[in-house]
């Protein structure tokens, strides 16, 4: 089983994003251990994958990351310009039994899934909603990219390079679930009233 050691702060947020990536994307069994380490440390047998923490260790108090300082102005792209890293950079260090990834895949994925920037930024449209034109993904031209999927794929690749385990990706099965949008919920005494309302 993969052991995931996490720093001792923002534990709920860290556990949420680890579960999302490992359980929902990679279908990989893991066990979380809370430690005093500064970075995420994934171990299996005698091999180690370190994911640098470039975000949560900057905001130690609960929810203190809900501030403007938590939203970067620019992202760092990988060499192929296919993966934008929100926190950290594209540096990856290799050694026989250890890989160190300087891109904080967990915090970057958390940013994209939680969308906490919409809570922080005050830019609104004419209807009082968050104006997407001010979002990091629009400002840095990656709104069209399935970013979290690519983080999961990179994480899988790093694990496979260390020969952790053969990861079988969860096969998504789709099905039709019909729903109904009811704008006016009321009882009509006759069909004539119904037709007068809509015709």
Short mmCIF file of N, CA, C and O in Angstrom, two decimals, residues 102-163:
data_model
loop_
_atom_site.label_atom_id
_atom_site.label_comp_id
_atom_site.label_asym_id
_atom_site.label_seq_id
_atom_site.Cartn_x
_atom_site.Cartn_y
_atom_site.Cartn_z
N UNK A 102 8.84 19.45 -7.99
CA UNK A 102 8.73 20.80 -7.44
C UNK A 102 7.40 21.47 -7.78
O UNK A 102 7.16 22.59 -7.34
N UNK A 103 6.57 20.81 -8.54
CA UNK A 103 5.22 21.31 -8.80
C UNK A 103 4.30 20.78 -7.71
O UNK A 103 4.22 19.57 -7.49
N UNK A 104 3.64 21.67 -7.01
CA UNK A 104 2.72 21.25 -5.96
C UNK A 104 1.42 20.81 -6.62
O UNK A 104 0.47 21.59 -6.77
N UNK A 105 1.38 19.55 -7.02
CA UNK A 105 0.22 19.02 -7.73
C UNK A 105 -1.03 19.03 -6.87
O UNK A 105 -2.14 19.25 -7.37
N UNK A 106 -0.85 18.80 -5.57
CA UNK A 106 -2.02 18.73 -4.68
C UNK A 106 -2.67 20.09 -4.49
O UNK A 106 -3.88 20.25 -4.62
N UNK A 107 -1.86 21.11 -4.20
CA UNK A 107 -2.42 22.45 -4.00
C UNK A 107 -2.97 23.01 -5.30
O UNK A 107 -4.01 23.68 -5.30
N UNK A 108 -2.30 22.73 -6.42
CA UNK A 108 -2.79 23.21 -7.71
C UNK A 108 -4.14 22.59 -8.04
O UNK A 108 -5.05 23.27 -8.52
N UNK A 109 -4.27 21.29 -7.77
CA UNK A 109 -5.56 20.62 -8.00
C UNK A 109 -6.62 21.16 -7.04
O UNK A 109 -7.78 21.35 -7.43
N UNK A 110 -6.25 21.41 -5.80
CA UNK A 110 -7.19 21.95 -4.82
C UNK A 110 -7.71 23.31 -5.27
O UNK A 110 -8.90 23.60 -5.17
N UNK A 111 -6.81 24.13 -5.79
CA UNK A 111 -7.20 25.45 -6.28
C UNK A 111 -8.26 25.31 -7.38
O UNK A 111 -9.28 26.01 -7.37
N UNK A 112 -8.04 24.40 -8.32
CA UNK A 112 -8.95 24.27 -9.45
C UNK A 112 -10.29 23.66 -9.05
O UNK A 112 -11.33 24.04 -9.59
N UNK A 113 -10.29 22.72 -8.11
CA UNK A 113 -11.55 22.06 -7.73
C UNK A 113 -12.36 22.86 -6.72
O UNK A 113 -13.59 22.85 -6.76
N UNK A 114 -11.69 23.54 -5.82
CA UNK A 114 -12.43 24.31 -4.80
C UNK A 114 -12.90 25.65 -5.34
O UNK A 114 -13.89 26.20 -4.86
N UNK A 115 -12.18 26.17 -6.34
CA UNK A 115 -12.49 27.48 -6.92
C UNK A 115 -12.56 28.58 -5.86
O UNK A 115 -13.39 29.49 -5.93
N UNK A 116 -11.67 28.50 -4.87
CA UNK A 116 -11.75 29.48 -3.78
C UNK A 116 -11.43 30.90 -4.24
O UNK A 116 -11.72 31.86 -3.54
N UNK A 117 -10.86 31.04 -5.42
CA UNK A 117 -10.60 32.39 -5.92
C UNK A 117 -11.91 33.16 -6.12
O UNK A 117 -11.94 34.38 -6.01
N UNK A 118 -12.99 32.43 -6.42
CA UNK A 118 -14.28 33.09 -6.61
C UNK A 118 -14.81 33.68 -5.31
O UNK A 118 -15.61 34.61 -5.34
N UNK A 119 -14.38 33.14 -4.19
CA UNK A 119 -14.77 33.67 -2.88
C UNK A 119 -13.94 34.90 -2.53
O UNK A 119 -14.43 35.81 -1.86
N UNK A 120 -12.71 34.92 -3.01
CA UNK A 120 -11.79 35.99 -2.63
C UNK A 120 -11.95 37.22 -3.50
O UNK A 120 -12.05 38.35 -3.00
N UNK A 121 -11.95 37.02 -4.82
CA UNK A 121 -11.98 38.15 -5.74
C UNK A 121 -13.35 38.82 -5.73
O UNK A 121 -14.37 38.16 -5.68
N UNK A 122 -13.35 40.14 -5.80
CA UNK A 122 -14.60 40.90 -5.70
C UNK A 122 -15.17 41.27 -7.06
O UNK A 122 -16.19 41.96 -7.14
N UNK A 123 -14.54 40.83 -8.13
CA UNK A 123 -14.99 41.17 -9.48
C UNK A 123 -16.30 40.43 -9.80
O UNK A 123 -16.32 39.22 -9.82
N UNK A 124 -17.34 41.19 -10.06
CA UNK A 124 -18.66 40.61 -10.33
C UNK A 124 -19.16 41.06 -11.70
O UNK A 124 -18.80 42.11 -12.20
N UNK A 125 -20.05 40.25 -12.27
CA UNK A 125 -20.68 40.64 -13.53
C UNK A 125 -21.95 41.43 -13.22
O UNK A 125 -22.24 41.77 -12.07
N UNK A 126 -22.75 41.72 -14.25
CA UNK A 126 -23.97 42.53 -14.07
C UNK A 126 -25.01 41.85 -13.20
O UNK A 126 -25.93 42.50 -12.72
N UNK A 127 -24.88 40.54 -13.00
CA UNK A 127 -25.85 39.80 -12.20
C UNK A 127 -25.32 39.47 -10.82
O UNK A 127 -25.91 38.70 -10.08
N UNK A 128 -24.19 40.05 -10.44
CA UNK A 128 -23.64 39.83 -9.11
C UNK A 128 -22.87 38.53 -8.96
O UNK A 128 -22.54 38.14 -7.85
N UNK A 129 -22.59 37.86 -10.08
CA UNK A 129 -21.83 36.61 -10.04
C UNK A 129 -20.36 36.90 -10.28
O UNK A 129 -19.99 37.94 -10.82
N UNK A 130 -19.51 35.95 -9.91
CA UNK A 130 -18.09 36.09 -10.16
C UNK A 130 -17.84 36.21 -11.66
O UNK A 130 -18.35 35.42 -12.45
N UNK A 131 -17.06 37.21 -12.04
CA UNK A 131 -16.75 37.43 -13.45
C UNK A 131 -15.57 36.54 -13.84
O UNK A 131 -14.44 36.76 -13.42
N UNK A 132 -15.86 35.52 -14.65
CA UNK A 132 -14.83 34.53 -15.01
C UNK A 132 -13.64 35.14 -15.73
O UNK A 132 -12.56 34.57 -15.73
N UNK A 133 -13.81 36.31 -16.32
CA UNK A 133 -12.69 36.93 -17.04
C UNK A 133 -11.54 37.30 -16.11
O UNK A 133 -10.42 37.53 -16.57
N UNK A 134 -11.80 37.35 -14.81
CA UNK A 134 -10.76 37.67 -13.83
C UNK A 134 -10.15 36.41 -13.21
O UNK A 134 -9.28 36.50 -12.35
N UNK A 135 -10.62 35.25 -13.62
CA UNK A 135 -10.11 34.00 -13.04
C UNK A 135 -8.69 33.73 -13.54
O UNK A 135 -8.29 34.17 -14.62
N UNK A 136 -7.95 32.97 -12.76
CA UNK A 136 -6.57 32.64 -13.12
C UNK A 136 -6.52 31.86 -14.42
O UNK A 136 -5.64 32.08 -15.26
N UNK A 137 -7.47 30.97 -14.63
CA UNK A 137 -7.46 30.14 -15.84
C UNK A 137 -7.71 30.95 -17.10
O UNK A 137 -7.12 30.68 -18.15
N UNK A 138 -8.57 31.96 -17.02
CA UNK A 138 -8.80 32.82 -18.18
C UNK A 138 -7.62 33.75 -18.40
O UNK A 138 -7.13 33.93 -19.52
N UNK A 139 -7.12 34.34 -17.32
CA UNK A 139 -6.01 35.28 -17.42
C UNK A 139 -4.75 34.62 -17.98
O UNK A 139 -3.93 35.27 -18.62
N UNK A 140 -4.59 33.31 -17.73
CA UNK A 140 -3.40 32.60 -18.19
C UNK A 140 -3.69 31.59 -19.30
O UNK A 140 -2.87 30.71 -19.58
N UNK A 141 -4.86 31.70 -19.91
CA UNK A 141 -5.22 30.93 -21.11
C UNK A 141 -5.15 29.42 -20.94
O UNK A 141 -4.61 28.70 -21.78
N UNK A 142 -5.72 28.90 -19.82
CA UNK A 142 -5.80 27.45 -19.70
C UNK A 142 -7.18 26.97 -19.26
O UNK A 142 -7.35 25.86 -18.78
N UNK A 143 -8.20 27.81 -19.49
CA UNK A 143 -9.56 27.43 -19.10
C UNK A 143 -10.05 26.23 -19.91
O UNK A 143 -10.93 25.49 -19.46
N UNK A 144 -9.49 26.01 -21.08
CA UNK A 144 -9.92 24.92 -21.97
C UNK A 144 -9.20 23.61 -21.65
O UNK A 144 -9.50 22.58 -22.27
N UNK A 145 -8.28 23.61 -20.70
CA UNK A 145 -7.46 22.43 -20.41
C UNK A 145 -8.02 21.68 -19.20
O UNK A 145 -8.31 22.30 -18.18
N UNK A 146 -8.16 20.35 -19.27
CA UNK A 146 -8.59 19.57 -18.09
C UNK A 146 -7.41 19.43 -17.12
O UNK A 146 -6.76 18.39 -17.04
N UNK A 147 -7.16 20.49 -16.39
CA UNK A 147 -5.93 20.62 -15.60
C UNK A 147 -5.79 19.51 -14.56
O UNK A 147 -4.73 18.89 -14.46
N UNK A 148 -6.83 19.25 -13.79
CA UNK A 148 -6.72 18.26 -12.72
C UNK A 148 -6.47 16.88 -13.30
O UNK A 148 -5.70 16.09 -12.72
N UNK A 149 -7.07 16.57 -14.42
CA UNK A 149 -6.80 15.29 -15.08
C UNK A 149 -5.32 15.17 -15.44
O UNK A 149 -4.72 14.10 -15.30
N UNK A 150 -4.74 16.26 -15.88
CA UNK A 150 -3.32 16.23 -16.26
C UNK A 150 -2.42 16.13 -15.04
O UNK A 150 -1.36 15.50 -15.10
N UNK A 151 -2.84 16.73 -13.92
CA UNK A 151 -2.07 16.54 -12.68
C UNK A 151 -2.10 15.07 -12.28
O UNK A 151 -1.08 14.50 -11.87
N UNK A 152 -3.27 14.46 -12.37
CA UNK A 152 -3.40 13.05 -12.00
C UNK A 152 -2.55 12.17 -12.91
O UNK A 152 -1.91 11.22 -12.46
N UNK A 153 -2.54 12.49 -14.20
CA UNK A 153 -1.74 11.71 -15.16
C UNK A 153 -0.26 11.85 -14.85
O UNK A 153 0.50 10.87 -14.91
N UNK A 154 0.19 13.06 -14.52
CA UNK A 154 1.59 13.27 -14.17
C UNK A 154 1.94 12.52 -12.89
O UNK A 154 3.00 11.89 -12.79
N UNK A 155 1.05 12.57 -11.92
CA UNK A 155 1.27 11.85 -10.67
C UNK A 155 1.39 10.35 -10.94
O UNK A 155 2.28 9.67 -10.40
N UNK A 156 0.53 9.84 -11.79
CA UNK A 156 0.59 8.43 -12.16
C UNK A 156 1.93 8.11 -12.83
O UNK A 156 2.56 7.10 -12.53
N UNK A 157 2.37 8.97 -13.74
CA UNK A 157 3.63 8.75 -14.44
C UNK A 157 4.81 8.71 -13.47
O UNK A 157 5.69 7.85 -13.58
N UNK A 158 4.82 9.62 -12.50
CA UNK A 158 5.91 9.65 -11.52
C UNK A 158 5.92 8.39 -10.66
O UNK A 158 6.98 7.83 -10.36
N UNK A 159 4.73 7.93 -10.28
CA UNK A 159 4.64 6.71 -9.49
C UNK A 159 5.11 5.50 -10.30
O UNK A 159 5.81 4.62 -9.78
N UNK A 160 4.74 5.47 -11.56
CA UNK A 160 5.15 4.35 -12.40
C UNK A 160 6.65 4.35 -12.66
O UNK A 160 7.28 3.29 -12.76
N UNK A 161 7.25 5.53 -12.76
CA UNK A 161 8.69 5.61 -12.98
C UNK A 161 9.47 5.06 -11.79
O UNK A 161 10.58 4.56 -11.95
N UNK A 162 8.88 5.16 -10.62
CA UNK A 162 9.51 4.58 -9.43
C UNK A 162 9.12 3.12 -9.25
O UNK A 162 9.50 2.49 -8.27
N UNK A 163 8.31 2.60 -10.19
CA UNK A 163 7.83 1.22 -10.14
C UNK A 163 7.11 0.93 -8.83
O UNK A 163 7.27 -0.13 -8.23
#
